PDB file of C-alpha atoms in Angstrom:
ATOM      1  CA  UNK A  22       0.000  -0.048  -0.021  1.00 72.00           C
ATOM      2  CA  UNK A  23       1.286   3.458  -0.897  1.00 88.00           C
ATOM      3  CA  UNK A  24       2.304   5.940   1.807  1.00 89.00           C
ATOM      4  CA  UNK A  25      -0.434   8.392   0.737  1.00 91.00           C
ATOM      5  CA  UNK A  26      -3.042   5.722   0.886  1.00 92.00           C
ATOM      6  CA  UNK A  27      -1.987   4.504   4.445  1.00 93.00           C
ATOM      7  CA  UNK A  28      -2.047   8.001   5.784  1.00 93.00           C
ATOM      8  CA  UNK A  29      -5.367   9.145   4.142  1.00 93.00           C
ATOM      9  CA  UNK A  30      -7.090   5.889   5.141  1.00 94.00           C
ATOM     10  CA  UNK A  31      -5.936   6.268   8.874  1.00 95.00           C
ATOM     11  CA  UNK A  32      -6.689  10.074   9.064  1.00 94.00           C
ATOM     12  CA  UNK A  33     -10.160   9.755   7.510  1.00 93.00           C
ATOM     13  CA  UNK A  34     -10.764   6.592   9.489  1.00 93.00           C
ATOM     14  CA  UNK A  35     -10.427   8.749  12.666  1.00 94.00           C
ATOM     15  CA  UNK A  36     -13.046  11.333  11.220  1.00 92.00           C
ATOM     16  CA  UNK A  37     -10.469  13.983  10.036  1.00 93.00           C
ATOM     17  CA  UNK A  38      -9.541  15.390   6.612  1.00 91.00           C
ATOM     18  CA  UNK A  39      -6.087  14.891   5.187  1.00 92.00           C
ATOM     19  CA  UNK A  40      -4.886  18.362   4.030  1.00 92.00           C
ATOM     20  CA  UNK A  41      -1.339  17.770   3.176  1.00 91.00           C
ATOM     21  CA  UNK A  42       1.299  15.021   3.395  1.00 93.00           C
ATOM     22  CA  UNK A  43       5.030  15.938   2.953  1.00 93.00           C
ATOM     23  CA  UNK A  44       8.099  13.623   3.203  1.00 92.00           C
ATOM     24  CA  UNK A  45      11.325  15.518   3.671  1.00 90.00           C
ATOM     25  CA  UNK A  46      14.743  14.218   2.601  1.00 87.00           C
ATOM     26  CA  UNK A  47      15.770  13.994   6.294  1.00 88.00           C
ATOM     27  CA  UNK A  48      13.130  11.410   6.978  1.00 89.00           C
ATOM     28  CA  UNK A  49      10.597  13.670   8.563  1.00 93.00           C
ATOM     29  CA  UNK A  50       7.014  12.800   7.661  1.00 94.00           C
ATOM     30  CA  UNK A  51       4.630  15.861   8.039  1.00 94.00           C
ATOM     31  CA  UNK A  52       0.957  15.280   8.106  1.00 95.00           C
ATOM     32  CA  UNK A  53      -1.541  18.205   8.113  1.00 94.00           C
ATOM     33  CA  UNK A  54      -5.106  17.534   9.222  1.00 94.00           C
ATOM     34  CA  UNK A  55      -8.321  19.323   9.559  1.00 92.00           C
ATOM     35  CA  UNK A  56     -11.662  18.521  10.985  1.00 90.00           C
ATOM     36  CA  UNK A  57     -14.230  17.257   8.340  1.00 82.00           C
ATOM     37  CA  UNK A  58     -16.210  20.318   7.170  1.00 79.00           C
ATOM     38  CA  UNK A  59     -19.982  20.641   7.814  1.00 75.00           C
ATOM     39  CA  UNK A  60     -21.646  23.792   6.615  1.00 73.00           C
ATOM     40  CA  UNK A  61     -22.555  26.248   9.328  1.00 70.00           C
ATOM     41  CA  UNK A  62     -20.038  24.597  11.890  1.00 71.00           C
ATOM     42  CA  UNK A  63     -16.546  25.835  12.108  1.00 72.00           C
ATOM     43  CA  UNK A  64     -14.159  24.274  14.595  1.00 78.00           C
ATOM     44  CA  UNK A  65     -10.251  24.132  14.903  1.00 84.00           C
ATOM     45  CA  UNK A  66      -8.038  21.172  15.325  1.00 89.00           C
ATOM     46  CA  UNK A  67      -6.754  20.773  18.904  1.00 91.00           C
ATOM     47  CA  UNK A  68      -3.572  19.390  20.307  1.00 94.00           C
ATOM     48  CA  UNK A  69      -5.512  16.443  21.443  1.00 95.00           C
ATOM     49  CA  UNK A  70      -6.596  15.873  17.859  1.00 94.00           C
ATOM     50  CA  UNK A  71      -3.004  15.885  16.651  1.00 94.00           C
ATOM     51  CA  UNK A  72      -2.004  13.557  19.441  1.00 96.00           C
ATOM     52  CA  UNK A  73      -4.708  11.032  18.628  1.00 95.00           C
ATOM     53  CA  UNK A  74      -3.840  10.921  14.853  1.00 95.00           C
ATOM     54  CA  UNK A  75      -0.144  10.690  15.739  1.00 95.00           C
ATOM     55  CA  UNK A  76      -0.626   7.732  17.913  1.00 95.00           C
ATOM     56  CA  UNK A  77      -2.730   5.898  15.230  1.00 96.00           C
ATOM     57  CA  UNK A  78      -0.451   6.877  12.393  1.00 95.00           C
ATOM     58  CA  UNK A  79       2.688   5.499  14.295  1.00 95.00           C
ATOM     59  CA  UNK A  80       0.879   2.097  14.746  1.00 94.00           C
ATOM     60  CA  UNK A  81      -0.306   2.092  11.102  1.00 93.00           C
ATOM     61  CA  UNK A  82       3.115   2.981   9.651  1.00 93.00           C
ATOM     62  CA  UNK A  83       4.855   0.357  11.765  1.00 92.00           C
ATOM     63  CA  UNK A  84       2.543  -2.395  10.629  1.00 92.00           C
ATOM     64  CA  UNK A  85       3.020  -1.446   7.072  1.00 90.00           C
ATOM     65  CA  UNK A  86       6.858  -1.120   7.612  1.00 89.00           C
ATOM     66  CA  UNK A  87       7.173   2.462   6.423  1.00 88.00           C
ATOM     67  CA  UNK A  88      10.557   3.982   7.095  1.00 89.00           C
ATOM     68  CA  UNK A  89      10.583   7.328   8.570  1.00 90.00           C
ATOM     69  CA  UNK A  90      12.668   9.176  11.247  1.00 93.00           C
ATOM     70  CA  UNK A  91      10.076  11.608  12.801  1.00 94.00           C
ATOM     71  CA  UNK A  92       6.477  12.110  12.404  1.00 95.00           C
ATOM     72  CA  UNK A  93       4.691  15.611  12.745  1.00 95.00           C
ATOM     73  CA  UNK A  94       0.971  15.992  12.674  1.00 95.00           C
ATOM     74  CA  UNK A  95      -0.414  19.561  12.840  1.00 94.00           C
ATOM     75  CA  UNK A  96      -3.293  21.778  11.863  1.00 92.00           C
ATOM     76  CA  UNK A  97      -3.311  23.655   8.620  1.00 91.00           C
ATOM     77  CA  UNK A  98      -2.901  26.955  10.322  1.00 88.00           C
ATOM     78  CA  UNK A  99      -4.114  30.405   9.378  1.00 87.00           C
ATOM     79  CA  UNK A 100      -2.811  30.286   5.866  1.00 90.00           C
ATOM     80  CA  UNK A 101      -4.553  26.910   5.052  1.00 90.00           C
ATOM     81  CA  UNK A 102      -4.009  25.662   1.456  1.00 92.00           C
ATOM     82  CA  UNK A 103      -7.109  25.348  -0.746  1.00 92.00           C
ATOM     83  CA  UNK A 104      -6.777  22.481  -3.193  1.00 88.00           C
ATOM     84  CA  UNK A 105     -10.239  20.925  -3.798  1.00 87.00           C
ATOM     85  CA  UNK A 106     -13.495  22.273  -4.821  1.00 89.00           C
ATOM     86  CA  UNK A 107     -14.835  21.515  -1.249  1.00 87.00           C
ATOM     87  CA  UNK A 108     -12.220  23.706   0.137  1.00 90.00           C
ATOM     88  CA  UNK A 109     -13.362  26.646  -2.064  1.00 92.00           C
ATOM     89  CA  UNK A 110     -16.944  25.994  -1.152  1.00 90.00           C
ATOM     90  CA  UNK A 111     -16.018  26.043   2.582  1.00 89.00           C
ATOM     91  CA  UNK A 112     -14.013  29.262   2.444  1.00 90.00           C
ATOM     92  CA  UNK A 113     -16.364  31.303   0.059  1.00 91.00           C
ATOM     93  CA  UNK A 114     -16.532  34.734   1.315  1.00 90.00           C
ATOM     94  CA  UNK A 115     -13.102  34.662   3.068  1.00 92.00           C
ATOM     95  CA  UNK A 116      -9.867  36.525   1.999  1.00 93.00           C
ATOM     96  CA  UNK A 117      -7.529  34.320  -0.036  1.00 94.00           C
ATOM     97  CA  UNK A 118      -4.290  34.591  -1.779  1.00 94.00           C
ATOM     98  CA  UNK A 119      -3.973  32.909  -5.269  1.00 93.00           C
ATOM     99  CA  UNK A 120      -1.166  32.435  -7.610  1.00 93.00           C
ATOM    100  CA  UNK A 121      -2.083  31.736 -11.244  1.00 91.00           C
ATOM    101  CA  UNK A 122       0.066  29.309 -13.408  1.00 91.00           C
ATOM    102  CA  UNK A 123       0.412  31.825 -16.170  1.00 87.00           C
ATOM    103  CA  UNK A 124       0.347  35.677 -15.927  1.00 83.00           C
ATOM    104  CA  UNK A 125      -2.658  37.694 -16.934  1.00 72.00           C
ATOM    105  CA  UNK A 126      -1.153  38.848 -20.228  1.00 63.00           C
ATOM    106  CA  UNK A 127      -3.483  40.705 -22.721  1.00 57.00           C
ATOM    107  CA  UNK A 128      -6.601  39.326 -20.950  1.00 61.00           C
ATOM    108  CA  UNK A 129      -6.119  41.904 -18.204  1.00 60.00           C
ATOM    109  CA  UNK A 130      -7.202  44.678 -20.672  1.00 60.00           C
ATOM    110  CA  UNK A 131      -4.812  47.067 -18.873  1.00 62.00           C
ATOM    111  CA  UNK A 132      -6.669  46.871 -15.612  1.00 69.00           C
ATOM    112  CA  UNK A 133      -3.626  45.037 -14.003  1.00 73.00           C
ATOM    113  CA  UNK A 134       0.029  44.495 -14.850  1.00 76.00           C
ATOM    114  CA  UNK A 135       0.113  41.983 -17.656  1.00 77.00           C
ATOM    115  CA  UNK A 136       2.718  39.854 -15.921  1.00 83.00           C
ATOM    116  CA  UNK A 137       0.790  39.682 -12.562  1.00 84.00           C
ATOM    117  CA  UNK A 138       0.148  36.292 -11.170  1.00 89.00           C
ATOM    118  CA  UNK A 139      -0.560  36.907  -7.485  1.00 90.00           C
ATOM    119  CA  UNK A 140      -3.766  38.407  -6.028  1.00 91.00           C
ATOM    120  CA  UNK A 141      -5.558  38.695  -2.742  1.00 91.00           C
ATOM    121  CA  UNK A 142      -9.241  39.270  -2.438  1.00 91.00           C
ATOM    122  CA  UNK A 143     -12.611  37.858  -1.435  1.00 92.00           C
ATOM    123  CA  UNK A 144     -13.405  34.332  -2.810  1.00 94.00           C
ATOM    124  CA  UNK A 145     -16.814  34.092  -4.472  1.00 93.00           C
ATOM    125  CA  UNK A 146     -18.632  31.592  -6.482  1.00 91.00           C
ATOM    126  CA  UNK A 147     -18.976  32.563 -10.213  1.00 89.00           C
ATOM    127  CA  UNK A 148     -21.166  31.031 -12.998  1.00 86.00           C
ATOM    128  CA  UNK A 149     -18.039  29.591 -14.764  1.00 83.00           C
ATOM    129  CA  UNK A 150     -16.084  28.572 -11.627  1.00 86.00           C
ATOM    130  CA  UNK A 151     -14.696  31.034  -9.105  1.00 91.00           C
ATOM    131  CA  UNK A 152     -13.742  34.634  -8.858  1.00 90.00           C
ATOM    132  CA  UNK A 153     -11.765  36.893  -6.690  1.00 90.00           C
ATOM    133  CA  UNK A 154     -13.005  40.412  -5.886  1.00 89.00           C
ATOM    134  CA  UNK A 155     -10.459  43.042  -4.628  1.00 86.00           C
ATOM    135  CA  UNK A 156      -9.434  46.696  -4.784  1.00 83.00           C
ATOM    136  CA  UNK A 157      -6.045  48.005  -5.121  1.00 76.00           C
ATOM    137  CA  UNK A 158      -6.699  50.847  -2.609  1.00 76.00           C
ATOM    138  CA  UNK A 159      -3.951  50.782   0.167  1.00 75.00           C
ATOM    139  CA  UNK A 160      -5.250  49.894   3.567  1.00 73.00           C
ATOM    140  CA  UNK A 161      -5.918  52.829   5.905  1.00 74.00           C
ATOM    141  CA  UNK A 162      -3.756  53.295   8.970  1.00 77.00           C
ATOM    142  CA  UNK A 163      -5.585  53.392  12.310  1.00 77.00           C
ATOM    143  CA  UNK A 164      -6.853  56.939  12.982  1.00 79.00           C
ATOM    144  CA  UNK A 165      -6.134  58.080   9.569  1.00 79.00           C
ATOM    145  CA  UNK A 166      -8.684  60.649   8.207  1.00 82.00           C
ATOM    146  CA  UNK A 167     -10.193  60.039   4.765  1.00 77.00           C
ATOM    147  CA  UNK A 168     -11.495  62.946   2.695  1.00 78.00           C
ATOM    148  CA  UNK A 169     -15.198  62.740   1.930  1.00 81.00           C
ATOM    149  CA  UNK A 170     -14.266  63.917  -1.578  1.00 82.00           C
ATOM    150  CA  UNK A 171     -11.955  61.015  -2.256  1.00 78.00           C
ATOM    151  CA  UNK A 172     -13.304  58.460  -4.728  1.00 77.00           C
ATOM    152  CA  UNK A 173     -12.573  54.919  -3.569  1.00 76.00           C
ATOM    153  CA  UNK A 174     -10.678  52.565  -5.972  1.00 75.00           C
ATOM    154  CA  UNK A 175     -12.798  50.488  -8.076  1.00 78.00           C
ATOM    155  CA  UNK A 176     -13.585  46.891  -7.239  1.00 83.00           C
ATOM    156  CA  UNK A 177     -12.030  44.484  -9.650  1.00 84.00           C
ATOM    157  CA  UNK A 178     -12.996  40.902 -10.397  1.00 85.00           C
ATOM    158  CA  UNK A 179     -10.824  37.901 -11.673  1.00 85.00           C
ATOM    159  CA  UNK A 180     -12.715  34.836 -12.871  1.00 85.00           C
ATOM    160  CA  UNK A 181     -10.783  31.553 -12.644  1.00 87.00           C
ATOM    161  CA  UNK A 182     -11.094  27.857 -12.688  1.00 87.00           C
ATOM    162  CA  UNK A 183      -9.171  25.514 -10.348  1.00 90.00           C
ATOM    163  CA  UNK A 184      -6.997  24.291 -13.326  1.00 90.00           C
ATOM    164  CA  UNK A 185      -5.538  27.746 -13.856  1.00 89.00           C
ATOM    165  CA  UNK A 186      -4.300  27.944 -10.168  1.00 91.00           C
ATOM    166  CA  UNK A 187      -0.685  27.119  -9.173  1.00 93.00           C
ATOM    167  CA  UNK A 188      -1.633  27.625  -5.456  1.00 93.00           C
ATOM    168  CA  UNK A 189      -4.397  29.098  -3.315  1.00 93.00           C
ATOM    169  CA  UNK A 190      -4.327  29.705   0.493  1.00 93.00           C
ATOM    170  CA  UNK A 191      -6.364  31.489   2.992  1.00 92.00           C
ATOM    171  CA  UNK A 192      -4.895  34.935   3.417  1.00 90.00           C
ATOM    172  CA  UNK A 193      -3.082  34.983   6.962  1.00 86.00           C
ATOM    173  CA  UNK A 194      -5.236  37.603   8.614  1.00 78.00           C
ATOM    174  CA  UNK A 195      -4.570  37.991  12.430  1.00 76.00           C
ATOM    175  CA  UNK A 196      -6.837  40.259  14.476  1.00 69.00           C
ATOM    176  CA  UNK A 197      -5.986  38.660  17.928  1.00 69.00           C
ATOM    177  CA  UNK A 198      -9.744  37.874  18.391  1.00 62.00           C
ATOM    178  CA  UNK A 199      -9.840  34.780  16.126  1.00 56.00           C
ATOM    179  CA  UNK A 200     -10.661  34.623  12.283  1.00 53.00           C
ATOM    180  CA  UNK A 201     -14.336  35.558  11.824  1.00 56.00           C
ATOM    181  CA  UNK A 202     -16.422  35.564   8.735  1.00 53.00           C
ATOM    182  CA  UNK A 203     -17.353  38.945   7.369  1.00 51.00           C
ATOM    183  CA  UNK A 204     -20.518  40.158   8.899  1.00 47.00           C
ATOM    184  CA  UNK A 205     -20.477  37.874  11.819  1.00 46.00           C
ATOM    185  CA  UNK A 206     -20.868  39.609  15.145  1.00 46.00           C
ATOM    186  CA  UNK A 207     -18.857  38.775  18.257  1.00 46.00           C
ATOM    187  CA  UNK A 208     -21.015  37.081  20.860  1.00 45.00           C
ATOM    188  CA  UNK A 209     -21.969  39.208  23.792  1.00 44.00           C
ATOM    189  CA  UNK A 210     -21.489  42.469  21.880  1.00 43.00           C
TER     190      UNK A 210
END
């Protein structure tokens, strides 16, 4: 049985989702897990979850005689990679960073640099796949006054399919109160 299959079968058998599997040249096996997604319910992977998966993986890898020096099991973190259609569905409405396989070129119509491949914006469902909505307006500094006469930068939209992406990740936005979906109020306020 292949390593990917052993790890995936063990992780999913425990009720988790395998996000990433990496094997380094030094013999370290890195496994990234997440809780299975259910719409309307967001939870985070705990240390206990990682410990539970580690113990079960150690046993499974020993039984199948997989050679490794060290096993690391962790959560995907705040910059979680998005790889599958269900990842995009789960994080629709969130800020994401995407890197295209090829630059925009002439398709940009002069709206963005022709050689641009990296974008950050809000992920949305589109008729032909997915789209990213963003504005190139610089972020305001705390306490900075904005003129009422200033015209905001226009919103831009980039449509794409998963085949056109080199990489997609959640944008690592830290507000020290936890990641919240736009429009969701804090409890108790």
